[in-house]
Amino acid sequence: MHGKVIVMTGATSGIGEAAAVALAEMGARLVLVARNPERGRATLERLERANPGAGHAVYHADLSLMAETRRAAAEIADREPPIDVLANNAGALFVRRAVTEEGLERTFALNHMSYFGMTQGLRHRLAAGARIVNTASAAHRGARFSMENLQSERYRGFDVYSRSKLANILFTREAARSFDGTGITVNCFHPGVVASRFFDGKPGALGFFLRLIKPFMISSRKGAETLVYLAASAAVAGVTGQYFARRRPARITAEAANDASARALWDESTRLYASG
Ligand SMILES: NC(=O)c1ccc[n+]([C@@H]2O[C@H](COP(=O)([O-])OP(=O)(O)OC[C@H]3O[C@@H](n4cnc5c(N)ncnc54)[C@H](OP(=O)(O)O)[C@@H]3O)[C@@H](O)[C@H]2O)c1
């Protein structure tokens, strides 16, 4: 990965940070998109120790807002050299429904629209043979796609999260199609159940249960392995539109394999992004 430029979201914690450090140790230069300057600085220091003198950089954005995603992508497009890997990884599970100031339900906004916005904002700056890697989840298994309920008016946190991870797979497959014939690949993966900050601070019985099982979850370093593999391994050069787990292609549900849903989500995301 020497000399490669990797743009990554959600790299100030958990899976993203572990993947960023591992890729820096392999020689890459990391360009982060972070919402919190202090956390961004702390990760930059870790990256500097992993690959000193590479000139790692951080840009700031709240990725639940399309305007900020668009601005950060434009800044990176202006200032950075062609991008070899874009890792869309920032995500969260919200127990309560909230709507962003742009009118989108925040899980959909962060977990899906930021992937879409970063990809569209940087697509003209991707290097030949570039790879896009999207962090999805096996949580998509329980989810059903519904264009009518994209903004999740009826809200149950885990269901809405699962739908956003289903959207990550639909998005990956449609994005891969949009790059057909260019040599640019788009894949997604399930990291495993990872003891990151993801499960912290959840209230009530759910919080109690998560604290109980956290010691049995895998480490962020382990959870990052498939991201690192998809970003760096020669074994997946040319592979596109696939979902991986444990560094191997894995099965997706019929909902996630539905081309009409993938197309409809893409078209609606294009419309929302243009108006946001
Ligand atoms: N943990 C698991 O078991 C698991 C399983 C399957 C899939 N995943 C997926 O893995 C990805 C990473 O999760 P993780 O487990 O590493 O969780 P994490 O430790 O909570 O990390 C989440 C990352 O996303 C960033 N982020 C959250 N909201 C943001 C916003 N509004 N704007 C910009 N950045 C934001 C966080 O920034 P801050 O540092 O500022 O908070 C952090 O860097 C997510 O997409 C998640 O859905 C996780």
Short mmCIF file of C-alpha atoms and ligand atoms in Angstrom, two decimals:
data_model
loop_
_atom_site.label_atom_id
_atom_site.label_comp_id
_atom_site.label_asym_id
_atom_site.label_seq_id
_atom_site.Cartn_x
_atom_site.Cartn_y
_atom_site.Cartn_z
CA MET A 1 0.00 0.00 0.00
CA HIS A 2 3.03 2.32 -0.21
CA GLY A 3 2.05 5.61 -1.82
CA LYS A 4 -1.68 4.74 -1.85
CA VAL A 5 -4.19 7.38 -0.73
CA ILE A 6 -7.10 6.11 1.35
CA VAL A 7 -10.08 8.28 2.27
CA MET A 8 -11.95 6.85 5.25
CA THR A 9 -14.99 7.91 7.26
CA GLY A 10 -15.59 6.78 10.85
CA ALA A 11 -11.86 6.25 11.43
CA THR A 12 -11.76 7.94 14.85
CA SER A 13 -13.00 4.82 16.61
CA GLY A 14 -13.55 1.09 16.45
CA ILE A 15 -13.38 -0.79 13.16
CA GLY A 16 -12.45 2.26 11.07
CA GLU A 17 -9.61 3.33 13.32
CA ALA A 18 -8.19 -0.20 13.52
CA ALA A 19 -8.38 -0.52 9.72
CA ALA A 20 -6.79 2.91 9.22
CA VAL A 21 -3.88 2.02 11.51
CA ALA A 22 -3.39 -1.37 9.83
CA LEU A 23 -3.41 0.23 6.36
CA ALA A 24 -0.99 2.95 7.51
CA GLU A 25 1.31 0.22 8.85
CA MET A 26 1.20 -1.25 5.33
CA GLY A 27 2.47 2.09 3.95
CA ALA A 28 -0.72 3.93 3.00
CA ARG A 29 -1.48 7.61 3.55
CA LEU A 30 -4.83 8.14 5.30
CA VAL A 31 -7.23 11.02 4.68
CA LEU A 32 -9.91 10.99 7.36
CA VAL A 33 -13.33 12.58 7.54
CA ALA A 34 -14.13 13.14 11.23
CA ARG A 35 -16.77 15.13 13.06
CA ASN A 36 -14.81 15.75 16.25
CA PRO A 37 -11.52 17.68 15.92
CA GLU A 38 -10.01 16.26 19.12
CA ARG A 39 -10.78 12.68 18.17
CA GLY A 40 -9.53 13.38 14.66
CA ARG A 41 -6.25 14.71 16.08
CA ALA A 42 -5.84 11.67 18.36
CA THR A 43 -6.31 9.28 15.41
CA LEU A 44 -3.87 11.29 13.29
CA GLU A 45 -1.26 10.83 16.04
CA ARG A 46 -1.82 7.06 15.96
CA LEU A 47 -1.51 7.06 12.18
CA GLU A 48 1.66 9.12 12.37
CA ARG A 49 3.16 6.49 14.69
CA ALA A 50 2.02 3.71 12.32
CA ASN A 51 3.45 5.35 9.18
CA PRO A 52 5.58 8.36 10.12
CA GLY A 53 6.00 11.23 7.65
CA ALA A 54 3.23 10.06 5.29
CA GLY A 55 1.33 13.35 5.70
CA HIS A 56 -1.96 11.84 6.90
CA ALA A 57 -4.77 14.42 6.88
CA VAL A 58 -8.14 15.04 8.50
CA TYR A 59 -11.19 16.92 7.19
CA HIS A 60 -14.16 17.72 9.39
CA ALA A 61 -17.83 17.02 8.76
CA ASP A 62 -20.98 15.84 10.47
CA LEU A 63 -21.76 13.11 7.97
CA SER A 64 -25.43 12.98 8.93
CA LEU A 65 -25.79 16.21 6.94
CA MET A 66 -25.68 16.13 3.16
CA ALA A 67 -24.36 19.71 2.99
CA GLU A 68 -21.38 18.81 5.19
CA THR A 69 -20.73 15.55 3.34
CA ARG A 70 -20.78 17.49 0.07
CA ARG A 71 -18.42 20.17 1.43
CA ALA A 72 -15.92 17.65 2.86
CA ALA A 73 -15.91 15.66 -0.39
CA ALA A 74 -15.36 18.86 -2.40
CA GLU A 75 -12.47 19.92 -0.14
CA ILE A 76 -10.83 16.51 -0.52
CA ALA A 77 -11.41 16.53 -4.27
CA ASP A 78 -9.75 19.97 -4.50
CA ARG A 79 -6.77 19.38 -2.25
CA GLU A 80 -5.85 15.71 -2.42
CA PRO A 81 -4.25 13.62 -5.16
CA PRO A 82 -6.28 10.87 -6.89
CA ILE A 83 -7.80 8.44 -4.41
CA ASP A 84 -6.93 4.75 -4.43
CA VAL A 85 -9.43 3.59 -1.76
CA LEU A 86 -12.61 5.17 -0.40
CA ALA A 87 -13.81 3.43 2.77
CA ASN A 88 -17.35 4.45 3.75
CA ASN A 89 -17.55 3.25 7.32
CA ALA A 90 -19.09 5.86 9.67
CA GLY A 91 -22.33 4.59 11.15
CA ALA A 92 -24.45 4.31 14.27
CA LEU A 93 -27.54 2.74 15.80
CA PHE A 94 -29.91 5.29 17.32
CA VAL A 95 -32.40 4.12 19.91
CA ARG A 96 -34.69 7.13 19.36
CA ARG A 97 -35.93 8.65 16.13
CA ALA A 98 -34.58 12.05 15.19
CA VAL A 99 -34.73 14.07 12.00
CA THR A 100 -31.77 16.11 10.74
CA GLU A 101 -32.13 19.80 9.96
CA GLU A 102 -32.26 18.68 6.30
CA GLY A 103 -35.40 16.65 7.01
CA LEU A 104 -33.97 13.12 6.86
CA GLU A 105 -34.27 10.46 9.54
CA ARG A 106 -30.77 10.44 11.03
CA THR A 107 -29.95 6.70 10.68
CA PHE A 108 -30.75 6.82 6.98
CA ALA A 109 -28.89 10.13 6.69
CA LEU A 110 -25.69 8.93 8.36
CA ASN A 111 -25.57 5.23 7.53
CA HIS A 112 -26.71 5.48 3.92
CA MET A 113 -26.65 9.04 2.55
CA SER A 114 -23.07 9.71 3.70
CA TYR A 115 -21.90 6.63 1.74
CA PHE A 116 -23.80 7.88 -1.30
CA GLY A 117 -22.58 11.49 -0.92
CA MET A 118 -18.90 10.66 -0.37
CA THR A 119 -18.95 8.28 -3.35
CA GLN A 120 -20.64 10.75 -5.69
CA GLY A 121 -18.55 13.69 -4.43
CA LEU A 122 -15.29 11.84 -5.03
CA ARG A 123 -16.07 9.64 -8.04
CA HIS A 124 -14.31 12.01 -10.45
CA ARG A 125 -11.20 11.89 -8.22
CA LEU A 126 -10.83 8.11 -8.05
CA ALA A 127 -7.56 6.74 -9.42
CA ALA A 128 -7.43 4.01 -12.06
CA GLY A 129 -8.29 0.71 -10.40
CA ALA A 130 -9.59 2.45 -7.25
CA ARG A 131 -11.61 0.48 -4.71
CA ILE A 132 -14.63 1.56 -2.70
CA VAL A 133 -15.28 -0.45 0.46
CA ASN A 134 -18.55 -0.01 2.36
CA THR A 135 -19.07 -1.26 5.91
CA ALA A 136 -22.40 -3.11 5.92
CA SER A 137 -23.60 -5.72 8.43
CA ALA A 138 -25.17 -9.14 8.82
CA ALA A 139 -27.92 -7.16 10.56
CA HIS A 140 -29.34 -6.66 7.04
CA ARG A 141 -30.64 -10.24 7.28
CA GLY A 142 -33.74 -9.31 9.24
CA ALA A 143 -34.56 -6.24 7.17
CA ARG A 144 -37.13 -5.60 4.47
CA PHE A 145 -36.68 -2.78 1.99
CA SER A 146 -39.48 -0.29 1.56
CA MET A 147 -39.31 2.85 -0.54
CA GLU A 148 -42.45 4.07 1.25
CA ASN A 149 -40.76 3.84 4.65
CA LEU A 150 -37.26 5.19 3.88
CA GLN A 151 -37.65 7.82 6.61
CA SER A 152 -38.89 5.24 9.16
CA GLU A 153 -41.94 7.05 10.52
CA ARG A 154 -42.64 4.00 12.69
CA TYR A 155 -39.39 3.66 14.60
CA ARG A 156 -37.66 0.75 16.28
CA GLY A 157 -33.94 1.43 16.57
CA PHE A 158 -32.57 -1.97 15.63
CA ASP A 159 -35.03 -2.43 12.73
CA VAL A 160 -34.14 0.96 11.30
CA TYR A 161 -30.43 0.24 11.71
CA SER A 162 -30.86 -3.14 9.96
CA ARG A 163 -32.65 -1.44 7.06
CA SER A 164 -29.79 1.06 6.74
CA LYS A 165 -27.33 -1.86 6.51
CA LEU A 166 -29.54 -3.47 3.86
CA ALA A 167 -29.32 -0.12 2.05
CA ASN A 168 -25.49 -0.37 2.22
CA ILE A 169 -25.63 -3.62 0.23
CA LEU A 170 -28.18 -2.32 -2.29
CA PHE A 171 -26.04 0.82 -2.67
CA THR A 172 -22.86 -1.26 -3.14
CA ARG A 173 -24.42 -3.30 -5.92
CA GLU A 174 -25.84 -0.28 -7.77
CA ALA A 175 -22.63 1.74 -7.31
CA ALA A 176 -20.65 -1.20 -8.72
CA ARG A 177 -22.91 -1.12 -11.78
CA SER A 178 -22.41 2.63 -12.11
CA PHE A 179 -18.65 2.01 -12.44
CA ASP A 180 -19.03 -0.85 -14.97
CA GLY A 181 -16.17 -0.92 -17.43
CA THR A 182 -14.02 1.62 -15.52
CA GLY A 183 -11.91 -0.83 -13.50
CA ILE A 184 -13.15 0.81 -10.27
CA THR A 185 -14.63 -1.73 -7.84
CA VAL A 186 -17.20 -1.42 -5.06
CA ASN A 187 -17.65 -4.06 -2.35
CA CYS A 188 -19.09 -4.26 1.14
CA PHE A 189 -18.63 -6.47 4.17
CA HIS A 190 -19.82 -7.58 7.59
CA PRO A 191 -17.11 -7.02 10.24
CA GLY A 192 -18.45 -9.43 12.87
CA VAL A 193 -19.88 -8.36 16.22
CA VAL A 194 -17.21 -5.96 17.40
CA ALA A 195 -16.47 -4.52 20.86
CA SER A 196 -16.14 -0.94 19.58
CA ARG A 197 -17.90 2.16 20.97
CA PHE A 198 -20.86 1.25 18.76
CA PHE A 199 -22.85 -0.42 21.55
CA ASP A 200 -21.91 2.02 24.33
CA GLY A 201 -24.38 4.27 26.11
CA LYS A 202 -27.55 2.48 25.01
CA PRO A 203 -30.29 2.85 27.64
CA GLY A 204 -32.42 0.33 29.50
CA ALA A 205 -32.55 -3.43 29.01
CA LEU A 206 -30.79 -3.19 25.63
CA GLY A 207 -27.86 -1.31 27.25
CA PHE A 208 -27.67 -3.83 30.09
CA PHE A 209 -27.66 -6.75 27.64
CA LEU A 210 -24.98 -5.13 25.45
CA ARG A 211 -22.71 -4.45 28.44
CA LEU A 212 -23.13 -8.09 29.43
CA ILE A 213 -22.09 -9.51 26.05
CA LYS A 214 -19.38 -6.95 25.15
CA PRO A 215 -16.54 -9.08 26.62
CA PHE A 216 -17.49 -11.86 24.17
CA MET A 217 -17.37 -9.65 21.06
CA ILE A 218 -14.34 -9.62 18.75
CA SER A 219 -11.74 -6.82 18.87
CA SER A 220 -11.84 -3.85 16.50
CA ARG A 221 -8.57 -5.05 15.01
CA LYS A 222 -10.17 -8.39 14.15
CA GLY A 223 -13.34 -6.66 12.90
CA ALA A 224 -11.20 -4.51 10.59
CA GLU A 225 -9.61 -7.49 8.82
CA THR A 226 -12.13 -7.75 5.97
CA LEU A 227 -12.02 -3.98 5.36
CA VAL A 228 -8.21 -4.14 5.12
CA TYR A 229 -8.47 -7.20 2.85
CA LEU A 230 -10.93 -5.51 0.47
CA ALA A 231 -8.82 -2.33 0.40
CA ALA A 232 -5.47 -3.98 -0.11
CA SER A 233 -5.46 -7.60 -1.22
CA ALA A 234 -4.49 -8.56 -4.77
CA ALA A 235 -6.90 -11.50 -4.40
CA VAL A 236 -9.91 -9.17 -4.83
CA ALA A 237 -8.56 -6.98 -7.65
CA GLY A 238 -11.37 -6.76 -10.20
CA VAL A 239 -14.00 -8.24 -7.86
CA THR A 240 -16.98 -5.90 -7.60
CA GLY A 241 -20.54 -5.66 -6.28
CA GLN A 242 -19.97 -8.34 -3.64
CA TYR A 243 -20.64 -8.75 0.08
CA PHE A 244 -17.91 -10.33 2.21
CA ALA A 245 -17.58 -11.72 5.72
CA ARG A 246 -14.36 -13.10 7.18
CA ARG A 247 -12.55 -12.17 3.97
CA ARG A 248 -14.78 -14.44 1.89
CA PRO A 249 -17.80 -13.72 -0.32
CA ALA A 250 -20.92 -14.31 1.76
CA ARG A 251 -24.57 -14.85 0.95
CA ILE A 252 -27.01 -11.95 1.00
CA THR A 253 -30.76 -12.07 1.42
CA ALA A 254 -33.21 -11.90 -1.49
CA GLU A 255 -34.09 -8.36 -0.31
CA ALA A 256 -30.44 -7.31 -0.68
CA ALA A 257 -30.16 -8.99 -4.09
CA ASN A 258 -33.20 -7.16 -5.50
CA ASP A 259 -32.04 -5.05 -8.46
CA ALA A 260 -35.25 -3.03 -8.65
CA SER A 261 -34.83 -1.96 -5.00
CA ALA A 262 -31.17 -1.07 -5.62
CA ARG A 263 -32.14 1.10 -8.59
CA ALA A 264 -35.03 2.77 -6.75
CA LEU A 265 -32.81 3.56 -3.74
CA TRP A 266 -30.12 4.99 -6.05
CA ASP A 267 -32.63 7.21 -7.87
CA GLU A 268 -34.18 8.48 -4.64
CA SER A 269 -30.73 9.11 -3.11
CA THR A 270 -29.75 11.08 -6.23
CA ARG A 271 -32.91 13.17 -5.88
CA LEU A 272 -32.41 13.77 -2.15
CA TYR A 273 -28.74 14.63 -2.58
CA ALA A 274 -29.48 17.10 -5.36
CA SER A 275 -32.07 18.84 -3.17
CA GLY A 276 -30.10 18.66 0.12
N1 LIG B 1 -19.63 -2.91 16.08
C1 LIG B 1 -20.25 -3.89 15.44
O1 LIG B 1 -20.50 -5.01 15.97
C2 LIG B 1 -20.67 -3.70 14.01
C3 LIG B 1 -21.25 -4.80 13.33
C4 LIG B 1 -21.61 -4.64 11.99
C5 LIG B 1 -21.40 -3.44 11.36
N2 LIG B 1 -20.86 -2.38 12.04
C6 LIG B 1 -20.66 -1.12 11.30
O2 LIG B 1 -19.30 -0.74 11.44
C7 LIG B 1 -19.18 0.68 11.22
C8 LIG B 1 -18.25 1.25 12.27
O3 LIG B 1 -18.80 1.03 13.55
P1 LIG B 1 -17.93 0.76 14.86
O4 LIG B 1 -18.41 -0.53 15.42
O5 LIG B 1 -16.49 0.93 14.60
O6 LIG B 1 -18.53 1.92 15.80
P2 LIG B 1 -17.85 3.15 16.58
O7 LIG B 1 -16.69 2.71 17.39
O8 LIG B 1 -19.00 3.80 17.27
O9 LIG B 1 -17.33 4.10 15.40
C9 LIG B 1 -18.23 4.85 14.61
C10 LIG B 1 -17.45 5.87 13.81
O10 LIG B 1 -18.38 6.65 13.04
C11 LIG B 1 -18.17 8.03 13.35
N3 LIG B 1 -19.42 8.81 13.27
C12 LIG B 1 -20.59 8.55 13.92
N4 LIG B 1 -21.49 9.53 13.64
C13 LIG B 1 -20.87 10.40 12.80
C14 LIG B 1 -21.27 11.61 12.17
N5 LIG B 1 -22.50 12.13 12.36
N6 LIG B 1 -20.40 12.25 11.37
C15 LIG B 1 -19.15 11.76 11.17
N7 LIG B 1 -18.70 10.62 11.75
C16 LIG B 1 -19.56 9.95 12.56
C17 LIG B 1 -17.65 8.03 14.77
O11 LIG B 1 -17.05 9.28 15.08
P3 LIG B 1 -16.78 9.73 16.64
O12 LIG B 1 -15.43 9.16 17.00
O13 LIG B 1 -16.81 11.22 16.55
O14 LIG B 1 -17.90 9.16 17.46
C18 LIG B 1 -16.68 6.86 14.70
O15 LIG B 1 -15.49 7.24 14.06
C19 LIG B 1 -20.61 1.22 11.22
O16 LIG B 1 -21.00 1.46 9.88
C20 LIG B 1 -21.44 0.07 11.81
O17 LIG B 1 -22.75 0.08 11.34
C21 LIG B 1 -20.50 -2.48 13.34
#
